[in-house]
Amino acid sequence: MGITFSVLAKRVTVTGSVLSRIGRTMAPFYRKIAADLNYARQWTRATRQTDLKEMERLFKRVTSSTMSAGSNSFGYMNGFLFAAPVYFYECGTMLAPGTVRSGAVFKTSIHRRISRAVLPLYSKLASCKTYAAAVAKAINRRSSSELKALLAPYIKSAYIRGIRYEYGGFTISFRYPDSRYFYHNFAAKGF
């Protein structure tokens, strides 16, 4: 099963304000996942069971933003509504599409490490309009090299395996020694 936005036919311009809002919304969530083991376990359980109502309830505990939850049991997508031409933007973490085998599970411990790793990035998107605008510009150019240069300094992990442009946004790949699977953290245009 792939990410819900596997095909984008149309080029969409992403703005710095969209990325700032994503940062303001996701940073408190990642902070809570990283800091609160019980909350992180509840989120993992809801993700594995594709319990979207529970995911939305848990998300509301850390932010006032409205989101639309999505899950494939191997990860999650938090979707947010925006004005045209963006309409819908998703952010989440999941096992890399196309690599999942029988018995694979979304792990709380890895989700917490990824959350700690990306928290500085989402905090920077939230707090610095010029930085968010520069990231949006790289996305609109579809430039993986520009995105890597902009995002890498704010991702604190030795287990990063790639940063690239994808689907009107970016994907950050991680591979931890205690998992045979790649995990992706992403912010991308939904449909």
Tab-separated table of N, CA and C in Angstrom, residues 21-90:
chain	number	residue	atom	x	y	z
A	21	ARG	N	2.232	27.070	8.754
A	21	ARG	CA	1.079	26.508	9.465
A	21	ARG	C	1.286	25.025	9.765
A	22	ILE	N	1.852	24.289	8.812
A	22	ILE	CA	2.167	22.876	9.048
A	22	ILE	C	3.133	22.774	10.229
A	23	GLY	N	4.147	23.620	10.264
A	23	GLY	CA	5.107	23.617	11.364
A	23	GLY	C	4.449	23.931	12.699
A	24	ARG	N	3.599	24.964	12.719
A	24	ARG	CA	2.906	25.344	13.963
A	24	ARG	C	1.983	24.234	14.453
A	25	THR	N	1.428	23.477	13.542
A	25	THR	CA	0.500	22.410	13.904
A	25	THR	C	1.221	21.130	14.301
A	26	MET	N	2.268	20.786	13.568
A	26	MET	CA	2.930	19.491	13.795
A	26	MET	C	3.979	19.540	14.900
A	27	ALA	N	4.610	20.683	15.139
A	27	ALA	CA	5.650	20.746	16.176
A	27	ALA	C	5.126	20.331	17.556
A	28	PRO	N	3.968	20.816	18.008
A	28	PRO	CA	3.482	20.364	19.315
A	28	PRO	C	3.174	18.861	19.349
A	29	PHE	N	2.701	18.344	18.234
A	29	PHE	CA	2.416	16.904	18.140
A	29	PHE	C	3.713	16.102	18.261
A	30	TYR	N	4.725	16.464	17.486
A	30	TYR	CA	5.999	15.742	17.560
A	30	TYR	C	6.644	15.894	18.937
A	31	ARG	N	6.504	17.063	19.532
A	31	ARG	CA	7.034	17.288	20.886
A	31	ARG	C	6.362	16.327	21.870
A	32	LYS	N	5.049	16.171	21.765
A	32	LYS	CA	4.303	15.290	22.672
A	32	LYS	C	4.683	13.822	22.438
A	33	ILE	N	4.789	13.407	21.195
A	33	ILE	CA	5.201	12.020	20.887
A	33	ILE	C	6.578	11.758	21.476
A	34	ALA	N	7.508	12.686	21.288
A	34	ALA	CA	8.886	12.507	21.767
A	34	ALA	C	8.970	12.476	23.290
A	35	ALA	N	8.130	13.259	23.962
A	35	ALA	CA	8.262	13.424	25.412
A	35	ALA	C	7.379	12.505	26.250
A	36	ASP	N	6.307	11.990	25.676
A	36	ASP	CA	5.308	11.266	26.470
A	36	ASP	C	5.107	9.847	25.925
A	37	LEU	N	5.741	8.884	26.570
A	37	LEU	CA	5.673	7.489	26.117
A	37	LEU	C	4.233	6.977	26.079
A	38	ASN	N	3.437	7.287	27.074
A	38	ASN	CA	2.057	6.808	27.108
A	38	ASN	C	1.254	7.360	25.924
A	39	TYR	N	1.390	8.651	25.657
A	39	TYR	CA	0.706	9.267	24.515
A	39	TYR	C	1.175	8.610	23.208
A	40	ALA	N	2.482	8.411	23.089
A	40	ALA	CA	3.039	7.794	21.875
A	40	ALA	C	2.500	6.376	21.681
A	41	ARG	N	2.371	5.628	22.756
A	41	ARG	CA	1.804	4.266	22.660
A	41	ARG	C	0.346	4.313	22.221
A	42	GLN	N	-0.400	5.260	22.768
A	42	GLN	CA	-1.807	5.402	22.364
A	42	GLN	C	-1.902	5.732	20.875
A	43	TRP	N	-1.016	6.625	20.406
A	43	TRP	CA	-1.018	7.001	18.985
A	43	TRP	C	-0.673	5.787	18.121
A	44	THR	N	0.326	5.017	18.529
A	44	THR	CA	0.712	3.831	17.765
A	44	THR	C	-0.440	2.834	17.691
A	45	ARG	N	-1.099	2.599	18.805
A	45	ARG	CA	-2.226	1.668	18.835
A	45	ARG	C	-3.319	2.133	17.863
A	46	ALA	N	-3.659	3.415	17.905
A	46	ALA	CA	-4.673	3.956	17.003
A	46	ALA	C	-4.232	3.840	15.544
A	47	THR	N	-2.950	4.074	15.284
A	47	THR	CA	-2.411	3.963	13.924
A	47	THR	C	-2.507	2.527	13.424
A	48	ARG	N	-2.043	1.584	14.225
A	48	ARG	CA	-2.079	0.171	13.826
A	48	ARG	C	-3.504	-0.329	13.598
A	49	GLN	N	-4.438	0.183	14.403
A	49	GLN	CA	-5.836	-0.247	14.289
A	49	GLN	C	-6.631	0.606	13.299
A	50	THR	N	-5.955	1.544	12.668
A	50	THR	CA	-6.581	2.529	11.775
A	50	THR	C	-7.824	3.144	12.414
A	51	ASP	N	-7.683	3.509	13.678
A	51	ASP	CA	-8.762	4.130	14.442
A	51	ASP	C	-8.660	5.653	14.273
A	52	LEU	N	-9.263	6.147	13.203
A	52	LEU	CA	-9.116	7.551	12.833
A	52	LEU	C	-9.738	8.496	13.858
A	53	LYS	N	-10.848	8.122	14.426
A	53	LYS	CA	-11.489	8.961	15.460
A	53	LYS	C	-10.568	9.122	16.663
A	54	GLU	N	-9.921	8.034	17.091
A	54	GLU	CA	-8.989	8.105	18.225
A	54	GLU	C	-7.769	8.951	17.865
A	55	MET	N	-7.277	8.823	16.636
A	55	MET	CA	-6.144	9.639	16.202
A	55	MET	C	-6.520	11.121	16.251
A	56	GLU	N	-7.706	11.464	15.769
A	56	GLU	CA	-8.146	12.858	15.790
A	56	GLU	C	-8.316	13.347	17.229
A	57	ARG	N	-8.840	12.493	18.115
A	57	ARG	CA	-9.009	12.855	19.525
A	57	ARG	C	-7.649	13.117	20.177
A	58	LEU	N	-6.695	12.221	19.924
A	58	LEU	CA	-5.355	12.389	20.491
A	58	LEU	C	-4.679	13.649	19.951
A	59	PHE	N	-4.844	13.902	18.664
A	59	PHE	CA	-4.240	15.084	18.054
A	59	PHE	C	-4.796	16.356	18.684
A	60	LYS	N	-6.101	16.381	18.940
A	60	LYS	CA	-6.755	17.548	19.548
A	60	LYS	C	-6.231	17.838	20.951
A	61	ARG	N	-5.663	16.839	21.617
A	61	ARG	CA	-5.103	17.052	22.953
A	61	ARG	C	-3.872	17.955	22.925
A	62	VAL	N	-3.194	18.061	21.782
A	62	VAL	CA	-1.951	18.843	21.732
A	62	VAL	C	-2.029	20.083	20.846
A	63	THR	N	-3.074	20.211	20.062
A	63	THR	CA	-3.183	21.373	19.192
A	63	THR	C	-4.646	21.702	18.947
A	64	SER	N	-4.915	22.951	18.678
A	64	SER	CA	-6.285	23.368	18.395
A	64	SER	C	-6.629	23.230	16.912
A	65	SER	N	-5.661	22.884	16.096
A	65	SER	CA	-5.895	22.762	14.659
A	65	SER	C	-6.768	21.553	14.344
A	66	THR	N	-7.566	21.710	13.319
A	66	THR	CA	-8.398	20.618	12.837
A	66	THR	C	-7.621	19.854	11.782
A	67	MET	N	-7.653	18.547	11.904
A	67	MET	CA	-6.982	17.715	10.916
A	67	MET	C	-7.873	16.554	10.547
A	68	SER	N	-7.558	15.951	9.433
A	68	SER	CA	-8.236	14.757	8.971
A	68	SER	C	-7.211	13.629	9.031
A	69	ALA	N	-7.456	12.631	9.873
A	69	ALA	CA	-6.497	11.551	10.059
A	69	ALA	C	-6.625	10.509	8.955
A	70	GLY	N	-5.499	9.918	8.633
A	70	GLY	CA	-5.460	8.795	7.710
A	70	GLY	C	-4.440	7.797	8.209
A	71	SER	N	-4.691	6.525	7.982
A	71	SER	CA	-3.756	5.490	8.417
A	71	SER	C	-3.870	4.288	7.494
A	72	ASN	N	-2.749	3.617	7.312
A	72	ASN	CA	-2.742	2.356	6.582
A	72	ASN	C	-2.226	1.237	7.485
A	73	SER	N	-2.201	1.458	8.773
A	73	SER	CA	-1.718	0.588	9.850
A	73	SER	C	-0.187	0.519	9.911
A	74	PHE	N	0.497	0.977	8.884
A	74	PHE	CA	1.963	1.027	8.877
A	74	PHE	C	2.465	2.459	9.035
A	75	GLY	N	1.545	3.370	9.299
A	75	GLY	CA	1.883	4.762	9.465
A	75	GLY	C	0.641	5.609	9.375
A	76	TYR	N	0.829	6.911	9.406
A	76	TYR	CA	-0.314	7.818	9.436
A	76	TYR	C	-0.059	9.037	8.578
A	77	MET	N	-1.149	9.690	8.209
A	77	MET	CA	-1.143	10.939	7.471
A	77	MET	C	-2.103	11.875	8.180
A	78	ASN	N	-1.636	13.033	8.586
A	78	ASN	CA	-2.499	14.070	9.143
A	78	ASN	C	-2.723	15.090	8.037
A	79	GLY	N	-3.969	15.256	7.644
A	79	GLY	CA	-4.294	16.147	6.541
A	79	GLY	C	-4.897	17.457	7.014
A	80	PHE	N	-4.557	18.538	6.314
A	80	PHE	CA	-5.002	19.878	6.688
A	80	PHE	C	-5.550	20.598	5.463
A	81	LEU	N	-6.660	21.295	5.647
A	81	LEU	CA	-7.292	22.034	4.557
A	81	LEU	C	-6.669	23.415	4.403
A	82	PHE	N	-6.517	23.821	3.139
A	82	PHE	CA	-5.994	25.144	2.789
A	82	PHE	C	-6.811	25.706	1.637
A	83	ALA	N	-6.643	26.982	1.389
A	83	ALA	CA	-7.295	27.622	0.246
A	83	ALA	C	-6.649	27.135	-1.055
A	84	ALA	N	-7.337	27.364	-2.161
A	84	ALA	CA	-6.809	27.034	-3.490
A	84	ALA	C	-5.509	27.802	-3.709
A	85	PRO	N	-4.546	27.277	-4.412
A	85	PRO	CA	-4.590	26.017	-5.148
A	85	PRO	C	-4.089	24.802	-4.356
A	86	VAL	N	-3.723	24.983	-3.113
A	86	VAL	CA	-3.178	23.862	-2.337
A	86	VAL	C	-4.287	22.889	-1.939
A	87	TYR	N	-5.352	23.375	-1.379
A	87	TYR	CA	-6.519	22.619	-0.924
A	87	TYR	C	-6.247	21.698	0.258
A	88	PHE	N	-5.338	20.769	0.104
A	88	PHE	CA	-5.133	19.745	1.140
A	88	PHE	C	-3.642	19.411	1.202
A	89	TYR	N	-3.077	19.434	2.406
A	89	TYR	CA	-1.662	19.118	2.596
A	89	TYR	C	-1.564	18.093	3.710
A	90	GLU	N	-0.715	17.106	3.530
A	90	GLU	CA	-0.584	16.016	4.495
A	90	GLU	C	0.808	15.983	5.104
